[in-house]
Coordinates of C-alpha atoms in Angstrom, one line a residue:
X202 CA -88.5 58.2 22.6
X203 CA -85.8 60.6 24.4
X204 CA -85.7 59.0 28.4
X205 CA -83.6 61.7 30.5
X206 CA -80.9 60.2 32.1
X207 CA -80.2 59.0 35.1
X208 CA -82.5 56.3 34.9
X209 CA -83.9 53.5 37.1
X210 CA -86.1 50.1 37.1
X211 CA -87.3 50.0 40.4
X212 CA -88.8 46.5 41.5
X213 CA -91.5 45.3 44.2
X214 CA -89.5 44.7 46.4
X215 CA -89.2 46.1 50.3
X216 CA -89.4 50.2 50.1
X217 CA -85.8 51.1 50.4
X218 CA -85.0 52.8 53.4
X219 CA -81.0 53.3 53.5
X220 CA -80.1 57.0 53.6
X221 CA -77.8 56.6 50.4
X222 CA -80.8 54.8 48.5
X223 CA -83.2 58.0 49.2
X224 CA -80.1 60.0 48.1
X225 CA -79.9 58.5 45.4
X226 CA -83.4 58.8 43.8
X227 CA -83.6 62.4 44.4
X228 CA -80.8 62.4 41.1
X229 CA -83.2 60.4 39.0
X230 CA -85.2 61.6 35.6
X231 CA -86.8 58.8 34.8
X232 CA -88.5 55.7 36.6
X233 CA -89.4 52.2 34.9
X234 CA -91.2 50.5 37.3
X235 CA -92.2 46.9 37.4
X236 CA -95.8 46.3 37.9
X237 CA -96.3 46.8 41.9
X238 CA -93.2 48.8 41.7
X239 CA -94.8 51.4 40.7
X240 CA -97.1 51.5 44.3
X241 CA -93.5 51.7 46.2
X242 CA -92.2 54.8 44.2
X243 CA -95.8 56.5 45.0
X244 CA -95.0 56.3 48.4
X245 CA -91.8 57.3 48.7
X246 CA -93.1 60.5 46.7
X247 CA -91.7 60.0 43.6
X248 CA -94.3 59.5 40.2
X249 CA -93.4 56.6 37.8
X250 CA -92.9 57.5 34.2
X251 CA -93.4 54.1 32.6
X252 CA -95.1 50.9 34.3
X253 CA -93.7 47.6 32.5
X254 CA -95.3 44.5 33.3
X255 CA -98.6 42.2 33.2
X256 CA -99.9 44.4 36.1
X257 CA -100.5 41.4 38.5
X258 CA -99.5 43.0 41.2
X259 CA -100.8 46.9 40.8
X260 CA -103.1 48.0 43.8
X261 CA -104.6 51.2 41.4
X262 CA -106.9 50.8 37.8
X263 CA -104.2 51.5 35.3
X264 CA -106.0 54.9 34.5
X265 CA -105.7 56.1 38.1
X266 CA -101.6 56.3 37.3
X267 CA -101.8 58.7 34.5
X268 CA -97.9 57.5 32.9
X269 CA -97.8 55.4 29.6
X270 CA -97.9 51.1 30.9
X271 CA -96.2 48.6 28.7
X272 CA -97.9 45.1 29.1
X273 CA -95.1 42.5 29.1
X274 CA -97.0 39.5 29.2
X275 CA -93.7 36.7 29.0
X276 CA -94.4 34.1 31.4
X277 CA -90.9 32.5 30.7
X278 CA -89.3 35.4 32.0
X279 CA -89.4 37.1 35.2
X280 CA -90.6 40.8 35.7
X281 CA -87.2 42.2 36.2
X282 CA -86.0 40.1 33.2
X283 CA -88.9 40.9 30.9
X284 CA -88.4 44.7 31.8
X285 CA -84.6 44.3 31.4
X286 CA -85.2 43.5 28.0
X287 CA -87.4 46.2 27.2
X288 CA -85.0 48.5 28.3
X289 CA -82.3 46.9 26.0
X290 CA -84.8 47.3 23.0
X291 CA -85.3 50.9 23.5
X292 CA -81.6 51.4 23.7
X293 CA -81.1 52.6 27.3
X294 CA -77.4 51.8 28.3
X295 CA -77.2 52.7 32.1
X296 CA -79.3 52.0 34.7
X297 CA -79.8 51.8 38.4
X298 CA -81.7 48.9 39.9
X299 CA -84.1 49.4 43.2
X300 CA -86.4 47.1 45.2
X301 CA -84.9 43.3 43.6
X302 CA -83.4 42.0 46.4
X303 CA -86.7 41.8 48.0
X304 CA -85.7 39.9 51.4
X305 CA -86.3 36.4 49.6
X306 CA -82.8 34.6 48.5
X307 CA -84.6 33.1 46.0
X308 CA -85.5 36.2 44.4
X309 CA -82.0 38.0 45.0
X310 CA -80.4 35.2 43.1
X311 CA -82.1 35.2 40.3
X312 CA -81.9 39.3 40.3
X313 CA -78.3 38.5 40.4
X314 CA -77.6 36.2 37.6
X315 CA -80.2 38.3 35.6
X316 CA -78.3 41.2 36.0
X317 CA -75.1 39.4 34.7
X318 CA -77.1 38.3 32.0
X319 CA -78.0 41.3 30.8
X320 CA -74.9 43.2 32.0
X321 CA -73.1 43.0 28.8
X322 CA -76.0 45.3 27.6
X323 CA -76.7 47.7 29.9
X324 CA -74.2 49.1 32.5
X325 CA -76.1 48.7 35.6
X326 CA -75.9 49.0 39.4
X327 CA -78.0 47.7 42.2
X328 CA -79.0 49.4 45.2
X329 CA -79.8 47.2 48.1
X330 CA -80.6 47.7 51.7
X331 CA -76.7 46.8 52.6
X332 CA -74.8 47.3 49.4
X333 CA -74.4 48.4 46.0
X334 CA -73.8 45.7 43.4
X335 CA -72.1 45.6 40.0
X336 CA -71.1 43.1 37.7
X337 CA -68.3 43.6 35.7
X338 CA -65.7 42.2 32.8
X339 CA -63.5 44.5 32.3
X340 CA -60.8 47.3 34.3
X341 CA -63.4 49.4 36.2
X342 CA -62.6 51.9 38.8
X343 CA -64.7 52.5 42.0
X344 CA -64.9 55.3 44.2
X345 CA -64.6 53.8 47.9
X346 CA -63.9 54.9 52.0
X347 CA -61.0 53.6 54.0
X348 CA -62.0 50.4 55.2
X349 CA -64.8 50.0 53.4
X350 CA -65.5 46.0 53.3
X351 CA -65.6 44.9 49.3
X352 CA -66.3 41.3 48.1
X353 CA -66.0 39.8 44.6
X354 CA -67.8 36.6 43.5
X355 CA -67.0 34.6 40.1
X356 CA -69.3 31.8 39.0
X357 CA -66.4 31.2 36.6
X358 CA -63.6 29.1 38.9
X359 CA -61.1 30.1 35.9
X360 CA -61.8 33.9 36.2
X361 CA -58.1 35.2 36.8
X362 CA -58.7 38.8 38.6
X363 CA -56.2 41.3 39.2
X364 CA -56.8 44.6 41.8
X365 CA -55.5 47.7 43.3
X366 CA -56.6 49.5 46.2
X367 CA -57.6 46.8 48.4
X368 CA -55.9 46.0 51.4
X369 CA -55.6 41.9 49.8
X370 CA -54.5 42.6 46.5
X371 CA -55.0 39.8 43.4
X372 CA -52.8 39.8 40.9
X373 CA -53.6 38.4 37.8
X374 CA -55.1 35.5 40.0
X375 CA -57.6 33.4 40.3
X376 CA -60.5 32.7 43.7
X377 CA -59.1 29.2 44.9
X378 CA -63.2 28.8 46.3
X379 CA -66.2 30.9 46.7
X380 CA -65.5 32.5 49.9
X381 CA -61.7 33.1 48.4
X382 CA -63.3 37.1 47.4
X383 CA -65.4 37.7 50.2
X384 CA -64.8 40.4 53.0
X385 CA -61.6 42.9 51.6
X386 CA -61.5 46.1 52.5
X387 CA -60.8 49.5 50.5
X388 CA -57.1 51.4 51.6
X389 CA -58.6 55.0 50.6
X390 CA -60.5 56.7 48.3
X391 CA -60.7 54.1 45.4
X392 CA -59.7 50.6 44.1
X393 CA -60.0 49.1 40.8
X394 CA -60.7 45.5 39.8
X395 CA -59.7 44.0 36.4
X396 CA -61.0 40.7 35.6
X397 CA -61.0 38.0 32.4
X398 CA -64.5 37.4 32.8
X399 CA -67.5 38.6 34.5
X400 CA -67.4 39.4 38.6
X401 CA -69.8 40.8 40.6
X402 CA -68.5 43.5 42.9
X403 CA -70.1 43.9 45.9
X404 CA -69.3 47.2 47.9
X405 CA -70.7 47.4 51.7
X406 CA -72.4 50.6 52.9
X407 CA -70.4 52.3 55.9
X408 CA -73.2 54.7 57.1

């Protein structure tokens, strides 16, 4: 089946209330929503086009949300990861990820190291209340703001990284320790990062 792009998996998490969030989903086609999910887009006035998921956490009858729902019944896996892999098996290749940072650190890790997982798949980027989040292995370019505070995290100590546009440049380096990436800055309009393995960029919201 033909899914217009943009598309997004939108979790059941907190309703997102950032201004570049709401901006944001007025641009999408298509919503995959996982399980409860679904309840968040309904209130923010948008209608779900698929529902993936056991449906544990629905507040409706699956009847009253008159869009096609995919039971993914995998108790190994979590609902974002389950509906991750769906997505891979019905060959979407970008999407943007709402409502998995859900105000638990338990929950945002795992969203996190899912994503990385799965990253090499799909190009994806999360939207949270404070940032937008990818995860990357190769050059990328990002559109930025002056000033605009920037982090990078490695789980791979060996990762050598090498940037422009930011205020502490790498070159061809690696983090000497986890904070090592934390808390640069854009100089203008846009920096790129170009690392040997996979990084997670993390880009703070100004407004």
């Amino acid at each position: 089946m033909d899914y217009k792009a943009p598309h997004a998996l939108f979790g059941n998490g907190p309703e997102p209330l950032h201004s570049i969030i709401k901006e944001r989903l007025k641009l999408i086609k298509t919503f995959f929503c996982v399980d409860g999910g679904a309840d968040k887009l309904i209130q923010m006035g948008y209608t779900p086009d698929i529902i993936l998921g056991d449906m544990d956490s629905v507040t409706q009858k699956r009847e009253q949300y008159n869009c096609k729902i995919v039971p993914l019944e995998n108790q190994s896996q979590n609902d974002m990861e389950k509906s991750l892999s769906w997505c891979v098996d019905n060959g979407i290749k970008e999407l943007d990820l709402f409502g998995f940072s859900y105000g638990r650190d338990d929950q945002h890790l795992a969203s996190l190291i899912i994503m990385k997982n799965y990253s090499d798949r799909i190009k994806m980027k999360m939207y949270t209340e404070n940032s937008l989040i990818f995860c990357i292995n190769d050059h990328t370019t990002f559109p930025s703001l002056p000033d605009q505070t920037i982090s990078l995290i490695t789980l791979n100590r060996r990762t050598k990284i090498s940037t422009n546009g930011l205020k502490y440049s790498l070159d061809n380096e690696v983090l000497n320790s986890p904070g090592h990436g934390i808390s640069n800055a854009a100089n203008g309009t846009n920096f790129s990062v170009h690392p040997s393995d996979w990084v997670w960029v993390i880009m703070n919201y100004i407004q």
